[in-house]
mmCIF file of C-alpha atoms and ligand atoms in Angstrom:
data_model
loop_
_atom_site.group_PDB
_atom_site.id
_atom_site.type_symbol
_atom_site.label_atom_id
_atom_site.label_comp_id
_atom_site.label_asym_id
_atom_site.label_seq_id
_atom_site.Cartn_x
_atom_site.Cartn_y
_atom_site.Cartn_z
ATOM 1 C CA MET R 2 6.921 1.437 -25.624
ATOM 2 C CA TYR R 3 8.864 -0.586 -23.067
ATOM 3 C CA PRO R 4 9.367 -1.065 -20.204
ATOM 4 C CA CYS R 5 5.692 -1.081 -19.571
ATOM 5 C CA ILE R 6 3.397 -2.055 -16.736
ATOM 6 C CA GLN R 7 0.172 -3.644 -17.843
ATOM 7 C CA ILE R 8 -2.809 -2.972 -15.598
ATOM 8 C CA ASP R 9 -5.901 -5.148 -15.947
ATOM 9 C CA LEU R 10 -8.671 -2.800 -14.838
ATOM 10 C CA LYS R 11 -11.383 -5.491 -14.837
ATOM 11 C CA LYS R 12 -9.345 -7.730 -12.539
ATOM 12 C CA LEU R 13 -8.536 -4.776 -10.299
ATOM 13 C CA GLU R 14 -12.209 -3.840 -10.026
ATOM 14 C CA HIS R 15 -13.115 -7.479 -9.422
ATOM 15 C CA ASN R 16 -10.646 -7.805 -6.533
ATOM 16 C CA ALA R 17 -11.869 -4.629 -4.880
ATOM 17 C CA ASN R 18 -15.512 -5.580 -5.335
ATOM 18 C CA PHE R 19 -14.937 -9.148 -4.129
ATOM 19 C CA LEU R 20 -13.307 -7.866 -0.922
ATOM 20 C CA VAL R 21 -15.960 -5.189 -0.365
ATOM 21 C CA GLN R 22 -18.675 -7.895 -0.540
ATOM 22 C CA LYS R 23 -16.752 -10.277 1.757
ATOM 23 C CA CYS R 24 -16.289 -7.481 4.261
ATOM 24 C CA LYS R 25 -19.971 -6.527 4.142
ATOM 25 C CA ASN R 26 -20.900 -10.123 4.931
ATOM 26 C CA GLY R 27 -18.466 -9.963 7.835
ATOM 27 C CA GLY R 28 -20.071 -6.850 9.347
ATOM 28 C CA ILE R 29 -17.560 -4.401 7.908
ATOM 29 C CA ASP R 30 -19.493 -1.849 5.918
ATOM 30 C CA SER R 31 -16.878 0.821 5.434
ATOM 31 C CA ILE R 32 -13.787 0.102 3.325
ATOM 32 C CA PHE R 33 -10.956 2.504 2.590
ATOM 33 C CA GLY R 34 -9.555 1.600 -0.833
ATOM 34 C CA VAL R 35 -5.851 2.249 -0.316
ATOM 35 C CA THR R 36 -4.203 3.676 -3.416
ATOM 36 C CA LYS R 37 -0.720 4.666 -2.229
ATOM 37 C CA MET R 38 1.055 2.067 -4.384
ATOM 38 C CA LEU R 39 -0.557 3.487 -7.552
ATOM 39 C CA ALA R 40 1.185 6.880 -7.375
ATOM 40 C CA GLY R 41 -1.998 8.795 -8.167
ATOM 41 C CA ASP R 42 -2.828 6.845 -11.356
ATOM 42 C CA VAL R 43 -6.388 8.075 -11.878
ATOM 43 C CA VAL R 44 -7.417 5.371 -14.397
ATOM 44 C CA ALA R 45 -6.492 2.513 -12.051
ATOM 45 C CA ILE R 46 -7.897 4.257 -8.987
ATOM 46 C CA GLU R 47 -11.230 4.849 -10.770
ATOM 47 C CA ALA R 48 -11.526 1.064 -11.158
ATOM 48 C CA ILE R 49 -11.192 0.697 -7.371
ATOM 49 C CA ALA R 50 -13.654 3.556 -6.812
ATOM 50 C CA ARG R 51 -16.248 1.804 -9.030
ATOM 51 C CA ALA R 52 -16.005 -1.371 -6.954
ATOM 52 C CA GLY R 53 -17.910 -0.069 -3.950
ATOM 53 C CA VAL R 54 -15.194 1.084 -1.561
ATOM 54 C CA THR R 55 -16.588 3.838 0.634
ATOM 55 C CA HIS R 56 -13.456 6.042 0.774
ATOM 56 C CA LEU R 57 -10.165 6.423 -1.097
ATOM 57 C CA ALA R 58 -7.073 6.537 1.083
ATOM 58 C CA ASP R 59 -3.514 7.486 0.221
ATOM 59 C CA SER R 60 -0.375 8.297 2.161
ATOM 60 C CA ARG R 61 0.560 11.330 0.008
ATOM 61 C CA ILE R 62 -1.463 14.486 -0.242
ATOM 62 C CA GLU R 63 -0.180 15.050 -3.824
ATOM 63 C CA ASN R 64 -1.906 11.807 -4.825
ATOM 64 C CA LEU R 65 -5.186 12.771 -3.145
ATOM 65 C CA LYS R 66 -5.100 16.084 -4.989
ATOM 66 C CA ARG R 67 -5.105 14.174 -8.288
ATOM 67 C CA LEU R 68 -8.276 12.320 -7.218
ATOM 68 C CA GLU R 69 -10.334 15.458 -6.657
ATOM 69 C CA ASP R 70 -12.797 14.578 -9.429
ATOM 70 C CA ILE R 71 -13.617 11.127 -8.060
ATOM 71 C CA PRO R 72 -16.749 11.570 -5.921
ATOM 72 C CA LEU R 73 -15.647 9.622 -2.834
ATOM 73 C CA PRO R 74 -14.361 11.006 0.471
ATOM 74 C CA LYS R 75 -10.527 11.141 0.622
ATOM 75 C CA VAL R 76 -8.435 9.988 3.551
ATOM 76 C CA LEU R 77 -4.817 10.888 4.233
ATOM 77 C CA LEU R 78 -3.247 7.710 5.647
ATOM 78 C CA ARG R 79 0.140 8.990 6.737
ATOM 79 C CA LEU R 80 0.188 11.309 9.738
ATOM 80 C CA PRO R 81 0.145 14.896 8.390
ATOM 81 C CA MET R 82 3.333 16.967 8.371
ATOM 82 C CA GLN R 83 3.144 20.326 10.157
ATOM 83 C CA SER R 84 4.279 21.866 6.879
ATOM 84 C CA GLU R 85 1.362 20.528 4.799
ATOM 85 C CA LEU R 86 -1.678 21.265 6.958
ATOM 86 C CA GLU R 87 -3.107 23.742 4.466
ATOM 87 C CA LYS R 88 -3.131 21.066 1.742
ATOM 88 C CA VAL R 89 -4.369 18.361 4.099
ATOM 89 C CA VAL R 90 -7.470 20.365 4.973
ATOM 90 C CA ARG R 91 -7.952 21.321 1.318
ATOM 91 C CA TYR R 92 -7.598 17.888 -0.325
ATOM 92 C CA ALA R 93 -8.366 15.351 2.410
ATOM 93 C CA ASP R 94 -11.750 14.996 4.091
ATOM 94 C CA TYR R 95 -10.211 12.789 6.769
ATOM 95 C CA SER R 96 -6.735 12.226 8.147
ATOM 96 C CA LEU R 97 -5.264 9.671 10.536
ATOM 97 C CA ASN R 98 -3.696 11.338 13.563
ATOM 98 C CA SER R 99 -1.814 10.671 16.775
ATOM 99 C CA GLU R 100 -0.230 14.047 17.652
ATOM 100 C CA TRP R 101 -2.055 16.767 19.582
ATOM 101 C CA THR R 102 -0.018 19.601 18.053
ATOM 102 C CA THR R 103 -0.932 18.393 14.564
ATOM 103 C CA ILE R 104 -4.620 18.111 15.459
ATOM 104 C CA GLU R 105 -4.604 21.628 16.930
ATOM 105 C CA GLY R 106 -2.859 22.878 13.774
ATOM 106 C CA LEU R 107 -5.486 21.141 11.619
ATOM 107 C CA ASN R 108 -8.197 22.870 13.653
ATOM 108 C CA GLU R 109 -6.642 26.315 13.068
ATOM 109 C CA GLU R 110 -6.265 25.593 9.345
ATOM 110 C CA ALA R 111 -9.828 24.239 9.075
ATOM 111 C CA LYS R 112 -11.066 27.478 10.683
ATOM 112 C CA ARG R 113 -9.168 29.479 8.050
ATOM 113 C CA GLN R 114 -10.750 27.412 5.258
ATOM 114 C CA ASN R 115 -14.136 27.408 6.957
ATOM 115 C CA LYS R 116 -14.288 23.616 6.941
ATOM 116 C CA CYS R 117 -14.742 20.732 9.330
ATOM 117 C CA HIS R 118 -11.815 18.315 9.150
ATOM 118 C CA ARG R 119 -12.482 14.737 10.204
ATOM 119 C CA ILE R 120 -9.902 12.710 12.037
ATOM 120 C CA ILE R 121 -9.377 9.100 12.951
ATOM 121 C CA LEU R 122 -7.277 8.719 16.081
ATOM 122 C CA MET R 123 -4.709 6.004 15.708
ATOM 123 C CA PHE R 124 -3.866 3.650 18.563
ATOM 124 C CA ASP R 125 -0.668 1.603 18.568
ATOM 125 C CA LEU R 126 -1.611 -1.859 19.830
ATOM 126 C CA GLY R 127 2.000 -2.996 19.830
ATOM 127 C CA ASP R 128 3.336 -2.902 16.255
ATOM 128 C CA LEU R 129 5.331 0.260 17.112
ATOM 129 C CA ARG R 130 4.504 2.342 14.096
ATOM 130 C CA GLU R 131 2.029 5.249 14.445
ATOM 131 C CA GLY R 132 -0.540 5.697 17.169
ATOM 132 C CA LEU R 133 -1.201 6.581 20.791
ATOM 133 C CA TRP R 134 0.165 3.836 23.000
ATOM 134 C CA PHE R 135 -2.795 1.615 23.894
ATOM 135 C CA GLN R 136 -1.761 1.068 27.495
ATOM 136 C CA SER R 137 -1.340 4.769 28.323
ATOM 137 C CA GLU R 138 -3.902 7.238 29.624
ATOM 138 C CA HIS R 139 -5.079 9.863 27.099
ATOM 139 C CA HIS R 140 -8.105 11.305 28.884
ATOM 140 C CA ASP R 141 -6.932 14.923 29.314
ATOM 141 C CA LYS R 142 -5.750 15.430 25.744
ATOM 142 C CA LEU R 143 -8.896 13.818 24.385
ATOM 143 C CA SER R 144 -11.076 16.166 26.453
ATOM 144 C CA LYS R 145 -9.333 19.052 24.707
ATOM 145 C CA ILE R 146 -9.763 17.605 21.219
ATOM 146 C CA VAL R 147 -13.488 17.061 21.576
ATOM 147 C CA THR R 148 -13.909 20.801 22.205
ATOM 148 C CA LEU R 149 -12.056 21.870 19.020
ATOM 149 C CA THR R 150 -14.596 23.653 16.843
ATOM 150 C CA ASN R 151 -13.430 22.570 13.369
ATOM 151 C CA ILE R 152 -12.277 19.021 14.100
ATOM 152 C CA LYS R 153 -14.572 16.031 14.299
ATOM 153 C CA ILE R 154 -13.263 12.787 15.790
ATOM 154 C CA CYS R 155 -14.951 10.287 13.477
ATOM 155 C CA GLY R 156 -13.341 7.203 14.758
ATOM 156 C CA ILE R 157 -10.333 5.304 15.960
ATOM 157 C CA GLY R 158 -8.045 2.885 14.202
ATOM 158 C CA THR R 159 -4.969 0.756 14.474
ATOM 159 C CA ASN R 160 -2.226 -0.341 12.147
ATOM 160 C CA LEU R 161 -0.559 -3.722 12.573
ATOM 161 C CA THR R 162 1.883 -5.992 10.716
ATOM 162 C CA CYS R 163 3.792 -3.018 9.303
ATOM 163 C CA TYR R 164 6.842 -2.395 11.463
ATOM 164 C CA GLY R 165 6.749 -4.943 14.265
ATOM 165 C CA GLY R 166 5.048 -7.706 12.280
ATOM 166 C CA ILE R 167 2.330 -7.994 14.946
ATOM 167 C CA ILE R 168 -0.592 -10.152 13.792
ATOM 168 C CA PRO R 169 -4.143 -8.827 14.290
ATOM 169 C CA THR R 170 -5.742 -11.384 16.564
ATOM 170 C CA ARG R 171 -9.194 -11.352 18.126
ATOM 171 C CA GLU R 172 -7.591 -10.254 21.406
ATOM 172 C CA LYS R 173 -5.559 -7.419 19.815
ATOM 173 C CA LEU R 174 -8.548 -5.980 18.001
ATOM 174 C CA GLY R 175 -10.631 -6.493 21.125
ATOM 175 C CA GLU R 176 -8.347 -3.887 22.723
ATOM 176 C CA LEU R 177 -9.468 -1.380 20.095
ATOM 177 C CA ILE R 178 -13.105 -2.012 20.940
ATOM 178 C CA ARG R 179 -12.343 -1.599 24.642
ATOM 179 C CA ILE R 180 -10.722 1.784 23.808
ATOM 180 C CA LYS R 181 -13.757 2.800 21.751
ATOM 181 C CA GLU R 182 -16.151 2.013 24.590
ATOM 182 C CA GLN R 183 -14.014 3.885 27.082
ATOM 183 C CA ILE R 184 -13.759 7.014 24.885
ATOM 184 C CA GLU R 185 -17.482 7.028 24.114
ATOM 185 C CA LEU R 186 -18.315 6.725 27.794
ATOM 186 C CA GLU R 187 -15.815 9.280 29.118
ATOM 187 C CA HIS R 188 -16.330 11.949 26.449
ATOM 188 C CA SER R 189 -19.986 11.392 25.509
ATOM 189 C CA ILE R 190 -19.253 11.057 21.807
ATOM 190 C CA GLN R 191 -20.131 8.473 19.177
ATOM 191 C CA LEU R 192 -17.309 6.978 17.161
ATOM 192 C CA GLU R 193 -18.583 5.993 13.713
ATOM 193 C CA ILE R 194 -15.485 4.319 12.337
ATOM 194 C CA ILE R 195 -13.622 1.564 14.166
ATOM 195 C CA SER R 196 -10.836 0.750 11.769
ATOM 196 C CA GLY R 197 -9.367 -2.666 12.457
ATOM 197 C CA GLY R 198 -6.311 -2.455 10.246
ATOM 198 C CA ASN R 199 -5.061 -3.201 6.745
ATOM 199 C CA SER R 200 -4.881 -6.284 4.524
ATOM 200 C CA SER R 201 -3.319 -8.198 7.406
ATOM 201 C CA SER R 202 -6.698 -8.178 9.193
ATOM 202 C CA LEU R 203 -8.416 -10.019 6.356
ATOM 203 C CA SER R 204 -7.561 -13.559 7.396
ATOM 204 C CA LEU R 205 -9.260 -12.950 10.755
ATOM 205 C CA MET R 206 -12.338 -11.725 8.914
ATOM 206 C CA LEU R 207 -12.294 -14.577 6.386
ATOM 207 C CA LYS R 208 -12.182 -17.032 9.322
ATOM 208 C CA ASN R 209 -15.237 -15.231 10.791
ATOM 209 C CA GLU R 210 -13.254 -14.281 13.879
ATOM 210 C CA MET R 211 -13.368 -10.495 13.563
ATOM 211 C CA PRO R 212 -14.658 -9.104 16.865
ATOM 212 C CA ARG R 213 -18.051 -7.413 16.608
ATOM 213 C CA GLY R 214 -17.672 -3.662 16.542
ATOM 214 C CA ILE R 215 -14.827 -3.470 14.042
ATOM 215 C CA ASN R 216 -16.630 -1.852 11.112
ATOM 216 C CA ASN R 217 -13.833 -0.607 8.834
ATOM 217 C CA LEU R 218 -10.712 -1.959 7.119
ATOM 218 C CA ARG R 219 -8.157 -0.109 5.017
ATOM 219 C CA LEU R 220 -7.281 -2.393 2.096
ATOM 220 C CA GLY R 221 -4.397 -1.935 -0.313
ATOM 221 C CA GLU R 222 -2.239 -4.958 -1.088
ATOM 222 C CA SER R 223 -5.184 -7.379 -0.963
ATOM 223 C CA ILE R 224 -6.944 -5.363 -3.685
ATOM 224 C CA VAL R 225 -3.962 -4.915 -5.995
ATOM 225 C CA LEU R 226 -2.219 -8.286 -5.510
ATOM 226 C CA GLY R 227 -5.032 -10.518 -4.188
ATOM 227 C CA ARG R 228 -2.997 -11.357 -1.097
ATOM 228 C CA GLU R 229 -3.601 -11.060 2.636
ATOM 229 C CA THR R 230 -0.579 -9.833 4.519
ATOM 230 C CA ALA R 231 -0.611 -11.506 7.948
ATOM 231 C CA TYR R 232 0.610 -14.815 6.504
ATOM 232 C CA GLY R 233 1.141 -13.814 2.865
ATOM 233 C CA GLU R 234 -1.492 -16.148 1.498
ATOM 234 C CA MET R 235 -3.324 -15.648 -1.772
ATOM 235 C CA ILE R 236 -7.025 -14.884 -1.300
ATOM 236 C CA GLU R 237 -9.275 -17.386 -3.026
ATOM 237 C CA GLY R 238 -11.517 -15.519 -5.459
ATOM 238 C CA CYS R 239 -9.052 -12.688 -6.129
ATOM 239 C CA TYR R 240 -6.778 -12.310 -9.149
ATOM 240 C CA PRO R 241 -3.034 -12.355 -8.397
ATOM 241 C CA ASP R 242 -2.169 -10.947 -11.827
ATOM 242 C CA VAL R 243 -3.658 -7.465 -12.078
ATOM 243 C CA PHE R 244 -0.190 -6.071 -12.853
ATOM 244 C CA GLU R 245 2.456 -7.407 -15.238
ATOM 245 C CA LEU R 246 5.736 -5.866 -16.252
ATOM 246 C CA GLU R 247 7.023 -6.131 -19.814
ATOM 247 C CA ALA R 248 10.669 -5.443 -20.657
ATOM 248 C CA GLU R 249 12.547 -5.773 -23.934
ATOM 249 C CA ILE R 250 15.688 -7.772 -24.754
ATOM 250 C CA ILE R 251 18.539 -5.540 -25.952
ATOM 251 C CA GLU R 252 21.310 -8.160 -25.903
ATOM 252 C CA LEU R 253 21.148 -11.950 -26.209
ATOM 253 C CA LYS R 254 24.427 -13.892 -26.026
ATOM 254 C CA ARG R 255 26.066 -17.068 -24.749
ATOM 255 C CA LYS R 256 28.555 -16.113 -22.046
ATOM 256 C CA PRO R 257 30.251 -17.740 -19.041
ATOM 257 C CA SER R 258 28.368 -17.556 -15.747
ATOM 258 C CA VAL R 259 31.445 -16.262 -13.873
ATOM 259 C CA PRO R 260 33.053 -12.910 -14.778
ATOM 260 C CA ASN R 261 36.516 -13.004 -16.305
ATOM 261 C CA GLY R 262 39.258 -11.101 -14.417
ATOM 262 C CA GLU R 263 39.960 -9.905 -10.896
ATOM 263 C CA ILE R 264 36.655 -9.252 -9.041
ATOM 264 C CA GLY R 265 36.335 -5.875 -7.311
ATOM 265 C CA MET R 266 33.032 -4.093 -6.669
ATOM 266 C CA ASP R 267 29.810 -4.011 -8.667
ATOM 267 C CA ALA R 268 27.974 -0.818 -9.683
ATOM 268 C CA PHE R 269 26.439 -0.535 -6.198
ATOM 269 C CA GLY R 270 29.612 -1.035 -4.170
ATOM 270 C CA HIS R 271 29.005 -4.675 -3.254
ATOM 271 C CA ARG R 272 31.514 -7.460 -3.804
ATOM 272 C CA PRO R 273 29.579 -9.887 -5.990
ATOM 273 C CA GLN R 274 29.870 -13.679 -5.746
ATOM 274 C CA PHE R 275 29.204 -16.140 -8.536
ATOM 275 C CA ILE R 276 28.505 -19.839 -8.896
ATOM 276 C CA ASP R 277 30.096 -21.411 -11.960
ATOM 277 C CA ARG R 278 27.319 -23.017 -13.999
ATOM 278 C CA GLY R 279 29.307 -23.051 -17.231
ATOM 279 C CA GLU R 280 28.345 -21.132 -20.360
ATOM 280 C CA HIS R 281 24.716 -20.189 -20.747
ATOM 281 C CA LEU R 282 22.405 -17.985 -22.798
ATOM 282 C CA ARG R 283 21.968 -14.583 -21.173
ATOM 283 C CA ALA R 284 19.649 -11.730 -22.055
ATOM 284 C CA ILE R 285 19.965 -8.099 -21.063
ATOM 285 C CA LEU R 286 16.641 -6.266 -20.686
ATOM 286 C CA ALA R 287 16.155 -2.512 -20.920
ATOM 287 C CA ILE R 288 15.004 -1.928 -17.342
ATOM 288 C CA GLY R 289 17.108 -1.372 -14.235
ATOM 289 C CA ARG R 290 17.266 -0.650 -10.549
ATOM 290 C CA GLN R 291 16.306 2.922 -11.373
ATOM 291 C CA ASP R 292 12.886 1.481 -12.237
ATOM 292 C CA VAL R 293 12.601 -1.593 -10.018
ATOM 293 C CA SER R 294 14.811 -3.806 -7.837
ATOM 294 C CA PRO R 295 15.319 -7.247 -9.441
ATOM 295 C CA GLU R 296 14.450 -8.952 -6.101
ATOM 296 C CA TYR R 297 10.886 -7.699 -6.507
ATOM 297 C CA LEU R 298 10.267 -9.460 -9.843
ATOM 298 C CA THR R 299 9.179 -13.005 -10.688
ATOM 299 C CA PRO R 300 9.495 -14.075 -14.338
ATOM 300 C CA LEU R 301 6.246 -15.430 -15.785
ATOM 301 C CA ASP R 302 8.265 -17.865 -17.914
ATOM 302 C CA PRO R 303 9.524 -20.431 -15.376
ATOM 303 C CA GLY R 304 12.544 -21.045 -17.631
ATOM 304 C CA VAL R 305 13.843 -17.517 -17.022
ATOM 305 C CA VAL R 306 16.227 -16.917 -14.079
ATOM 306 C CA ILE R 307 17.021 -13.411 -12.855
ATOM 307 C CA LEU R 308 20.794 -13.079 -12.396
ATOM 308 C CA GLY R 309 20.991 -9.458 -11.311
ATOM 309 C CA GLY R 310 20.962 -5.920 -12.529
ATOM 310 C CA SER R 311 22.485 -2.485 -12.528
ATOM 311 C CA SER R 312 20.839 0.946 -12.723
ATOM 312 C CA ASP R 313 19.542 0.500 -16.275
ATOM 313 C CA HIS R 314 20.002 -3.191 -17.067
ATOM 314 C CA LEU R 315 18.363 -6.402 -15.912
ATOM 315 C CA ILE R 316 20.362 -9.567 -16.640
ATOM 316 C CA VAL R 317 18.538 -12.893 -16.948
ATOM 317 C CA GLU R 318 19.417 -16.426 -17.967
ATOM 318 C CA VAL R 319 17.215 -17.731 -20.762
ATOM 319 C CA SER R 320 18.920 -21.043 -21.683
ATOM 320 C CA LYS R 321 15.663 -22.975 -21.262
ATOM 321 C CA SER R 322 13.620 -20.744 -23.587
ATOM 322 C CA SER R 323 13.885 -19.701 -27.220
ATOM 323 C CA TYR R 324 13.852 -15.923 -27.266
ATOM 324 C CA ARG R 325 15.087 -13.642 -30.027
ATOM 325 C CA MET R 326 16.520 -10.154 -29.942
ATOM 326 C CA GLY R 327 13.792 -7.567 -29.398
ATOM 327 C CA ASP R 328 11.430 -10.029 -27.683
ATOM 328 C CA VAL R 329 9.569 -8.918 -24.589
ATOM 329 C CA LEU R 330 9.783 -10.795 -21.268
ATOM 330 C CA ARG R 331 7.032 -10.627 -18.674
ATOM 331 C CA PHE R 332 7.295 -10.451 -14.892
ATOM 332 C CA ARG R 333 5.005 -10.279 -11.904
ATOM 333 C CA PRO R 334 6.007 -7.558 -9.426
ATOM 334 C CA SER R 335 5.726 -7.986 -5.658
ATOM 335 C CA TYR R 336 4.274 -5.113 -3.588
ATOM 336 C CA GLY R 337 7.661 -3.388 -3.372
ATOM 337 C CA GLY R 338 8.133 -3.774 -7.120
ATOM 338 C CA LEU R 339 4.690 -2.377 -7.855
ATOM 339 C CA VAL R 340 5.418 0.727 -5.779
ATOM 340 C CA GLN R 341 8.658 1.314 -7.676
ATOM 341 C CA LEU R 342 7.236 0.608 -11.139
ATOM 342 C CA MET R 343 4.223 2.880 -10.657
ATOM 343 C CA THR R 344 6.509 5.643 -9.400
ATOM 344 C CA SER R 345 9.120 5.436 -12.179
ATOM 345 C CA PRO R 346 8.497 8.009 -14.919
ATOM 346 C CA TYR R 347 10.373 5.683 -17.319
ATOM 347 C CA VAL R 348 7.797 2.885 -17.071
ATOM 348 C CA GLN R 349 4.846 3.253 -19.468
ATOM 349 C CA LYS R 350 1.353 2.225 -18.474
ATOM 350 C CA LYS R 351 -0.903 0.014 -20.536
ATOM 351 C CA TYR R 352 -4.508 -0.515 -19.429
ATOM 352 C CA LEU R 353 -6.452 -3.660 -20.282
HETATM 353 C C1 LIG H 416 -0.540 1.273 3.661
HETATM 354 C C2 LIG H 416 -1.521 1.416 4.713
HETATM 355 C C3 LIG H 416 -2.664 0.625 4.698
HETATM 356 C C4 LIG H 416 -2.922 -0.443 3.659
HETATM 357 O O1 LIG H 416 -2.092 -1.567 3.904
HETATM 358 P P1 LIG H 416 -2.203 -2.884 3.001
HETATM 359 O O2 LIG H 416 -1.393 -3.890 3.724
HETATM 360 O O3 LIG H 416 -1.634 -2.538 1.672
HETATM 361 O O4 LIG H 416 -3.629 -3.248 2.919
HETATM 362 C C5 LIG H 416 -3.602 0.822 5.708
HETATM 363 N N1 LIG H 416 -3.393 1.736 6.671
HETATM 364 C C6 LIG H 416 -2.308 2.520 6.722
HETATM 365 C C7 LIG H 416 -2.176 3.507 7.812
HETATM 366 C C8 LIG H 416 -1.333 2.382 5.742
HETATM 367 O O5 LIG H 416 -0.252 3.161 5.783
#
């Protein structure tokens, strides 16, 4: 059945294991395997779990619920909604937090469920996504949190290179260690987890420049695509081709490269522009923007050029190749494409 996303479980496990070992050598002994781009696909996530990650982390509580049978602690990565605290306490052992009202709500809910909920306090070191602002004073609120009976502050963390594109440098992550030392001193607690970021922190670690004291990373893209995300470089030793998309040709014809008639709007309300490259051989594939945006795909056959697409069709030029009707074309998805393909109920999964 097509379209279909092929998932190579051995390569996935290899990537995760390779990064876990690298991190261990670099003094980072706790790794959150981030699964949010896999939309709760238990088979793929089990491959990551087997590789030695210490926790599984996802941004959606629905996904964590599906992982209940995997015997690793679960972490909710996105800040909890007020409206989901019951589920957060039930299905996540840890959550990342930055709001006092949410933490107090988690404490009340944890009391109701007779549990201890673990939190990692997020600090914003400048990227301007989630976290307490690193230059502000948080002493009074923190004094209150440490007295909450059913909340344990397990650590602190930061998230970079997500909104503001800020690169994790030695100095930036040094700030996090300074915050850790200050909190431990002022509140007489021990912080077990000092989480120095996501796949964008890997290049610092691979260069052996990770400041001592950072003992956790939360890795997603590097595991699934073999790529660090500060500079977008492929990681030597990781597979870039864990995931491949297959889509089937449903029309194959020679046509002009410029539409014939007065040009108005395309299916998405844009006014399209065309370069006249004469007549060429075009294929229509049975996959569309409803499944994945064409910008997120790279054809594996270098002779194939993506021309565009509508909701249910992907149009490619295939003049340089010899395809026949019904043939299947293969593509490598980028991170954005992977998220969409894993989420589309119309895309089948094939495990290798
Ligand atoms: C998505 C996410 C990650 C993982 O990021 P990658 O770049 O895929 O490694 C880590 N932490 C948080 C809070 C996230 O939302």
